[in-house]
Coordinates of C-alpha atoms in Angstrom, one line a residue:
M1 CA 34.1 10.4 35.2
K2 CA 33.7 6.6 35.2
F3 CA 32.6 4.8 32.1
E4 CA 29.3 3.7 33.8
E5 CA 28.5 7.3 34.7
K6 CA 29.2 8.5 31.2
L7 CA 27.0 5.7 29.8
N8 CA 24.1 6.5 32.2
R9 CA 24.4 10.2 31.3
I10 CA 24.2 9.4 27.6
R11 CA 21.2 7.3 28.1
Y12 CA 19.6 10.0 30.3
N13 CA 20.2 12.6 27.6
E14 CA 18.8 10.3 24.9
K15 CA 15.6 9.9 26.9
R16 CA 15.3 13.6 27.4
V17 CA 15.7 14.3 23.6
L18 CA 13.2 11.5 22.9
A19 CA 10.7 12.9 25.4
G20 CA 11.2 16.5 24.1
L21 CA 10.6 15.4 20.5
F22 CA 7.5 13.5 21.5
L23 CA 6.1 16.5 23.4
V24 CA 6.7 18.8 20.4
I25 CA 4.9 16.3 18.1
L26 CA 2.1 15.8 20.6
F27 CA 1.6 19.6 20.9
S28 CA 1.7 20.1 17.1
L29 CA -0.8 17.4 16.5
T30 CA -3.1 18.8 19.2
A31 CA -3.0 22.2 17.5
V32 CA -3.7 20.6 14.1
N33 CA -6.6 18.7 15.6
A34 CA -8.0 21.8 17.2
V35 CA -7.8 23.8 13.9
E36 CA -9.4 21.0 11.9
F37 CA -12.2 20.7 14.5
L38 CA -12.9 24.5 14.6
L39 CA -12.8 24.9 10.9
G40 CA -15.5 22.3 10.3
N41 CA -18.0 24.7 8.8
E42 CA -20.3 22.2 7.2
E43 CA -23.9 22.1 8.5
D44 CA -22.8 19.2 10.7
G45 CA -19.3 20.6 11.1
R46 CA -18.9 19.1 14.6
R47 CA -19.3 15.5 13.2
L48 CA -17.0 16.3 10.3
G49 CA -14.4 17.6 12.7
L50 CA -14.6 14.4 14.8
E51 CA -14.2 12.2 11.8
R52 CA -11.0 13.9 11.0
L53 CA -9.4 12.8 14.2
G54 CA -8.5 9.5 12.5
T55 CA -6.2 11.4 10.1
V56 CA -4.5 13.1 13.0
E57 CA -4.0 9.8 14.8
D58 CA -2.4 8.3 11.7
T59 CA -0.1 11.3 11.4
A60 CA 0.9 10.8 15.1
I61 CA 1.8 7.2 14.5
N62 CA 3.9 8.1 11.4
A63 CA 5.6 10.9 13.4
W64 CA 6.4 8.7 16.4
G65 CA 7.8 6.0 14.1
A66 CA 10.0 8.7 12.4
V67 CA 11.4 9.6 15.8
Q68 CA 12.2 5.9 16.5
C69 CA 13.9 5.7 13.0
I70 CA 16.0 8.8 13.6
L71 CA 17.2 7.3 16.9
S72 CA 18.0 4.0 15.0
K73 CA 15.8 2.0 17.3
R74 CA 15.7 -1.7 16.3
V75 CA 12.8 -2.3 18.6
A76 CA 10.0 0.3 18.4
Y77 CA 7.0 0.7 20.7
G78 CA 3.9 -0.1 18.8
N79 CA 0.6 1.9 19.1
T80 CA -1.5 -1.1 20.3
V81 CA -1.5 -3.8 22.9
Y82 CA 0.3 -6.1 20.5
E83 CA 4.0 -6.9 20.7
D84 CA 6.5 -4.1 19.9
V85 CA 7.8 -4.0 16.3
T86 CA 11.3 -5.3 15.7
L87 CA 13.5 -4.6 12.7
L88 CA 15.4 -7.6 11.4
D89 CA 18.9 -7.3 10.2
N90 CA 17.6 -6.9 6.6
G91 CA 15.2 -4.2 7.4
Y92 CA 12.0 -6.3 7.4
A93 CA 9.7 -5.6 10.3
T94 CA 8.3 -8.3 12.6
M95 CA 6.7 -8.8 16.0
A96 CA 8.7 -11.1 18.2
D97 CA 6.1 -13.6 19.3
Q98 CA 6.1 -13.8 23.1
A99 CA 3.4 -16.4 23.5
E100 CA 4.9 -19.9 23.8
S101 CA 1.9 -22.2 24.0
I102 CA 0.5 -24.4 21.2
E103 CA -2.0 -26.3 23.3
A104 CA -5.0 -24.8 21.6
A105 CA -3.7 -25.9 18.2
K106 CA -3.1 -29.4 19.4
E107 CA -6.6 -29.8 20.8
G108 CA -8.2 -28.0 17.8
S109 CA -6.4 -30.1 15.2
A110 CA -7.1 -33.4 17.1
R111 CA -10.8 -32.6 17.3
A112 CA -11.0 -31.6 13.7
Y113 CA -9.2 -34.8 12.5
A114 CA -11.5 -36.9 14.7
L115 CA -14.6 -35.2 13.2
A116 CA -13.3 -35.6 9.7
R117 CA -12.7 -39.4 10.2
E118 CA -16.2 -39.7 11.8
I119 CA -18.0 -38.1 8.8
G120 CA -15.8 -39.8 6.2
A121 CA -13.9 -36.7 5.1
D122 CA -10.2 -36.4 4.5
F123 CA -8.2 -34.0 6.6
L124 CA -5.2 -31.8 6.1
Y125 CA -3.5 -29.4 8.5
V126 CA -1.6 -26.6 6.7
Q127 CA 0.9 -24.8 9.0
A128 CA 2.0 -21.4 7.6
P129 CA 5.6 -20.5 8.6
E130 CA 7.0 -17.8 10.8
K131 CA 8.5 -14.7 9.0
E132 CA 11.9 -14.9 10.7
Y133 CA 14.1 -17.2 8.7
R134 CA 16.6 -17.7 11.5
K135 CA 16.6 -16.6 15.1
E136 CA 19.9 -14.8 14.5
D137 CA 18.0 -12.4 12.2
L138 CA 16.5 -10.7 15.3
P139 CA 18.5 -8.1 17.2
E140 CA 20.5 -9.2 20.2
G141 CA 18.3 -9.6 23.3
V142 CA 15.1 -10.1 21.3
Y143 CA 13.6 -13.6 21.3
S144 CA 10.6 -14.9 19.3
F145 CA 8.8 -18.1 20.1
A146 CA 7.4 -18.3 16.5
P147 CA 10.1 -20.7 15.1
D148 CA 9.9 -22.9 18.2
K149 CA 6.1 -23.1 17.9
Y150 CA 6.3 -24.0 14.2
E151 CA 8.7 -26.8 14.8
A152 CA 6.7 -28.0 17.8
M153 CA 3.5 -28.1 15.9
I154 CA 5.0 -30.0 13.0
A155 CA 6.5 -32.5 15.4
Y156 CA 3.1 -32.9 17.2
L157 CA 1.2 -33.5 13.9
K158 CA 3.8 -36.0 12.8
E159 CA 3.8 -37.9 16.1
S160 CA -0.1 -37.9 16.2
G161 CA -0.5 -39.2 12.7
I162 CA -2.5 -36.2 11.6
P163 CA -2.0 -35.4 7.9
Y164 CA -0.2 -32.1 7.4
L165 CA 1.8 -29.9 5.1
D166 CA 5.1 -28.5 6.2
T167 CA 4.9 -25.2 4.2
R168 CA 8.4 -24.1 5.3
E169 CA 9.9 -27.0 3.5
I170 CA 7.6 -26.5 0.5
L171 CA 8.6 -22.8 0.2
L172 CA 12.3 -23.6 0.7
R173 CA 12.1 -26.1 -2.2
E174 CA 10.5 -23.6 -4.5
A175 CA 13.1 -20.9 -3.5
M176 CA 15.9 -23.4 -4.1
A177 CA 14.4 -24.1 -7.6
R178 CA 14.3 -20.4 -8.3
A179 CA 17.9 -20.1 -7.1
G180 CA 18.9 -22.9 -9.6
T181 CA 19.7 -25.5 -7.0
E182 CA 18.5 -29.1 -6.8
A183 CA 16.0 -29.1 -4.0
D184 CA 15.0 -32.7 -4.2
A185 CA 18.6 -33.9 -4.0
A186 CA 19.3 -31.7 -1.0
L187 CA 16.2 -33.0 0.9
S188 CA 16.0 -36.6 -0.3
E189 CA 17.9 -38.0 2.6
G190 CA 15.9 -36.2 5.2
G191 CA 18.1 -33.1 5.4
S192 CA 16.9 -29.5 5.7
A193 CA 17.0 -26.8 3.0
D194 CA 17.7 -24.1 5.5
E195 CA 21.4 -23.7 4.6
E196 CA 20.9 -24.1 0.9
I197 CA 19.4 -20.7 -0.2
P198 CA 20.4 -17.0 0.4
D199 CA 18.3 -15.4 3.1
E200 CA 16.8 -12.9 0.7
L201 CA 15.0 -15.6 -1.2
W202 CA 13.1 -16.6 1.9
Y203 CA 12.1 -13.0 2.7
D204 CA 10.9 -12.7 -0.9
Y205 CA 7.9 -14.6 0.4
F206 CA 6.9 -11.9 2.9
Y207 CA 6.1 -8.2 3.1
H208 CA 8.4 -5.7 4.7
T209 CA 5.7 -4.3 6.9
D210 CA 3.4 -7.2 7.5
H211 CA 3.4 -10.7 9.0
H212 CA 1.5 -12.5 6.2
W213 CA 3.0 -14.4 3.3
N214 CA 2.7 -12.7 0.0
T215 CA 0.8 -13.8 -3.2
R216 CA 3.7 -15.9 -4.6
A217 CA 4.1 -17.8 -1.4
A218 CA 0.3 -18.4 -1.1
F219 CA 0.2 -19.6 -4.7
T220 CA 3.0 -22.0 -4.1
V221 CA 1.2 -23.5 -1.0
Y222 CA -2.1 -23.6 -2.9
G223 CA -0.3 -25.7 -5.5
A224 CA 0.9 -28.1 -2.8
I225 CA -2.6 -28.4 -1.4
A226 CA -4.0 -29.1 -4.9
R227 CA -1.4 -31.9 -5.4
E228 CA -2.5 -33.4 -2.1
L229 CA -6.1 -33.4 -3.3
E230 CA -5.0 -35.1 -6.5
N231 CA -3.1 -37.8 -4.5
L232 CA -6.3 -38.4 -2.5
G233 CA -8.1 -39.1 -5.7
Y234 CA -10.0 -35.8 -6.3
P235 CA -10.1 -34.7 -9.9
M236 CA -8.2 -31.5 -10.7
S237 CA -10.1 -30.6 -13.9
V238 CA -8.6 -27.2 -14.4
A239 CA -4.9 -28.0 -15.1
E240 CA -4.1 -24.4 -16.1
A241 CA -5.0 -23.2 -12.7
L242 CA -1.8 -24.8 -11.3
D243 CA 0.5 -23.0 -13.8
E244 CA 1.5 -19.5 -12.7
S245 CA 2.2 -18.6 -16.4
N246 CA -1.6 -18.6 -16.8
Y247 CA -2.0 -15.7 -14.5
I248 CA -1.6 -11.9 -15.0
Q249 CA 0.6 -10.5 -12.3
R250 CA -0.1 -6.8 -11.6
N251 CA 2.2 -5.0 -9.3
Y252 CA 0.8 -2.0 -7.2
E253 CA 3.6 0.1 -5.8
D254 CA 3.6 1.5 -2.3
V255 CA 0.0 0.7 -1.5
F256 CA 0.4 -1.6 1.5
L257 CA 1.1 -0.6 5.1
G258 CA 1.0 -3.9 6.9
T259 CA 0.3 -4.8 10.5
Q260 CA 3.8 -3.7 11.7
G261 CA 3.5 -0.6 9.6
R262 CA 0.2 0.3 11.2
M263 CA 1.8 0.2 14.6
T264 CA 4.9 2.3 13.9
G265 CA 4.1 4.2 10.7
R266 CA 5.5 4.3 7.2
Y267 CA 8.7 6.1 8.1
Y268 CA 9.8 3.3 10.5
A269 CA 8.5 0.2 8.7
G270 CA 8.3 1.5 5.1
L271 CA 5.7 0.7 2.4
D272 CA 5.1 -2.5 0.5
D273 CA 4.1 -3.2 -3.1
Y274 CA 1.2 -5.7 -3.6
E275 CA 1.1 -8.2 -6.4
L276 CA -2.4 -9.1 -7.6
W277 CA -2.6 -12.4 -9.6
L278 CA -5.6 -12.9 -11.9
P279 CA -6.2 -16.0 -14.0
E280 CA -6.2 -15.5 -17.8
F281 CA -8.4 -18.6 -18.4
E282 CA -12.2 -18.7 -18.2
T283 CA -13.7 -18.6 -14.7
D284 CA -17.2 -18.4 -13.3
L285 CA -17.3 -18.1 -9.6
S286 CA -19.4 -16.6 -6.7
M287 CA -18.7 -15.3 -3.2
T288 CA -21.4 -15.3 -0.5
V289 CA -21.2 -14.0 3.1
P290 CA -24.5 -15.2 4.7
S291 CA -24.1 -13.0 7.8
S292 CA -23.8 -9.8 5.9
G293 CA -25.9 -10.6 2.8
L294 CA -22.9 -9.9 0.5
Y295 CA -23.1 -11.7 -2.8
R296 CA -20.8 -11.4 -5.8
E297 CA -20.5 -13.4 -9.0
G298 CA -18.8 -13.6 -12.4
S299 CA -15.1 -14.0 -13.2
F300 CA -12.4 -14.5 -10.6
E301 CA -11.9 -10.7 -10.6
D302 CA -15.6 -9.9 -10.4
A303 CA -16.2 -12.3 -7.6
F304 CA -13.2 -12.0 -5.4
V305 CA -11.2 -8.8 -6.0
F306 CA -11.9 -5.6 -4.0
Y307 CA -9.9 -2.9 -5.7
E308 CA -10.7 -0.3 -3.0
N309 CA -8.0 -2.0 -0.8
L310 CA -5.4 -1.2 -3.5
D311 CA -6.3 2.5 -3.9
G312 CA -3.1 3.6 -2.2
Y313 CA -1.2 3.7 1.1
S314 CA -3.7 4.1 3.9
F315 CA -4.3 3.1 7.5
D316 CA -7.9 2.4 6.5
H317 CA -7.4 0.1 3.5
Y318 CA -5.4 -3.1 3.9
A319 CA -4.0 -4.4 0.6
Y320 CA -3.6 -7.9 1.9
Y321 CA -7.4 -8.1 1.6
A322 CA -7.5 -7.3 -2.1
Y323 CA -9.0 -10.8 -2.2
L324 CA -12.2 -11.3 -0.2
N325 CA -12.1 -7.8 1.3
R326 CA -11.8 -8.7 5.0
D327 CA -12.1 -11.6 7.5
E328 CA -15.7 -12.9 7.9
D329 CA -17.3 -15.6 10.0
H330 CA -18.4 -17.7 7.0
I331 CA -17.5 -17.1 3.4
I332 CA -18.8 -19.5 0.6
L333 CA -16.8 -19.7 -2.6
E334 CA -18.4 -21.6 -5.4
N335 CA -17.0 -22.6 -8.8
R336 CA -19.9 -22.9 -11.3
L337 CA -17.7 -24.5 -14.0
I338 CA -16.8 -27.5 -11.8
T339 CA -19.6 -29.8 -10.8
D340 CA -17.5 -32.9 -9.9
G341 CA -14.8 -31.2 -7.9
P342 CA -14.2 -31.6 -4.1
R343 CA -16.3 -29.8 -1.5
V344 CA -14.0 -28.3 1.1
V345 CA -14.4 -26.8 4.5
I346 CA -11.5 -24.6 5.8
I347 CA -11.1 -23.4 9.4
R348 CA -8.5 -20.7 9.3
D349 CA -6.9 -17.4 10.2
S350 CA -6.0 -14.7 7.7
E351 CA -3.1 -16.7 6.2
A352 CA -5.7 -18.6 4.2
V353 CA -7.2 -15.6 2.4
P354 CA -5.2 -15.8 -0.9
V355 CA -4.8 -19.6 -0.6
S356 CA -8.6 -20.0 -0.5
V357 CA -9.3 -18.0 -3.6
F358 CA -6.8 -19.9 -5.7
L359 CA -8.0 -23.2 -4.3
S360 CA -11.5 -22.4 -5.4
L361 CA -10.3 -22.7 -9.0
C362 CA -10.0 -26.5 -8.5
C363 CA -13.0 -27.2 -6.3
S364 CA -16.8 -27.1 -6.6
R365 CA -17.4 -25.3 -3.3
I366 CA -15.3 -24.0 -0.3
D367 CA -16.8 -23.0 3.0
V368 CA -14.3 -20.8 4.8
L369 CA -14.9 -20.6 8.5
D370 CA -13.2 -18.2 10.9
L371 CA -13.9 -19.1 14.5
R372 CA -12.6 -15.7 15.7
Y373 CA -15.7 -14.1 14.2
M374 CA -18.3 -16.7 15.1
S375 CA -20.3 -16.4 18.3
G376 CA -19.5 -18.8 21.1
D377 CA -23.0 -20.4 20.9
E378 CA -22.8 -21.4 17.2
D379 CA -22.8 -25.1 16.5
V380 CA -19.8 -25.2 14.3
E381 CA -19.5 -29.0 14.4
G382 CA -23.2 -29.2 13.3
L383 CA -22.5 -26.8 10.5
I384 CA -19.5 -28.8 9.3
R385 CA -21.6 -32.0 9.4
S386 CA -24.4 -30.4 7.4
L387 CA -21.9 -29.2 4.7
Q388 CA -20.7 -32.8 4.1
P389 CA -17.2 -31.8 3.0
D390 CA -15.0 -34.2 1.0
I391 CA -12.0 -32.7 2.7
F392 CA -11.5 -30.6 5.9
L393 CA -8.6 -28.2 6.1
Y394 CA -7.0 -26.2 9.0
I395 CA -4.8 -23.3 7.7
F396 CA -3.0 -21.2 10.4
G397 CA 0.0 -19.1 11.0
T398 CA 2.0 -19.4 14.2
G399 CA 0.5 -16.4 15.9
Y400 CA -2.8 -18.1 16.8
L401 CA -1.6 -21.6 17.9
G402 CA -2.3 -20.8 21.5
N403 CA -5.6 -19.1 20.9
E404 CA -8.7 -21.2 21.8
N405 CA -11.1 -18.9 20.1
A406 CA -9.3 -19.3 16.8
M407 CA -8.4 -23.0 17.0
I408 CA -11.1 -24.9 18.9
F409 CA -14.7 -25.4 17.8

């Protein structure tokens, strides 16, 4: 038998085994679903049975991911319309970004910068980095546009004269410092830090199962934003807020199933720990969501922390939102101990969640706007004008750079 025929037969048998396993799992879960439904003996047992369908669906995702893991698949089919989940060489899960365009980000940042200049506010664009440290970390045959988009956006901002933070370089400097190397010397002549640190130090900034940066990375970037505010002349009256030694760092083990984990299950992607940072110094803050009527006040912990998202591994609770609970159209963060600090408006995606709460420790007020959750007929420009911010920030990851609904008001 020729080699090609043997290879085709192997592939055919693999598909048969995979299909058989899937059918067994599907049949088993259907049976479980039927039993749960029929045994719903409460007064409204039918409704209770239907509510249990979510648990069965979660089990199916975990089981399907386990099959993918057993077959050593580096690229697993996700359970949504998003990109498939890819395992990097080091076991971290990612979604290879297949959208190449950054035109929405260009237009959105240009409009925002023009508005800031018109109303006399400062402007800063904060570009969050892609998770993949190097393109070579992806399996052979898998390509992600995320690194290209990051580099292209930084180049556009630089050429356009729009103030920006290159967070990749900021995080690399911090990682080099932790590794005991001299970051400033390595980068002082315009060089890159990419080759200066072990790969694992870069991935220490990210979750295994999620695309977001973690609390340490967010705190590092918050510090860089705060220093930019100082350079612009805004008083940073809470110096201890910039020193990580003034924060309690609580680690919650195996409580986080991130975006990639929700698509392929815990057995394929794994589970993450979550580190919650709480200031030890005095704080008096408030959080308001006008559209839902939510209002919380008190310490940093009382105002911003939602412990239900840290209750344990779940498809329903998302540990990344231990701060601020979830994405909202408009969140107001106020610091009642700072009356002379800057007033900030942030247009953002979810990368800004932990950055925003830390930044509130140095500002009088922050209005966090998420265009994805605002209706198309809202006058966002009018809202920004009425808020009279001292500084206007854009904070985005690479995933939304081509999305008009997220980037352009």
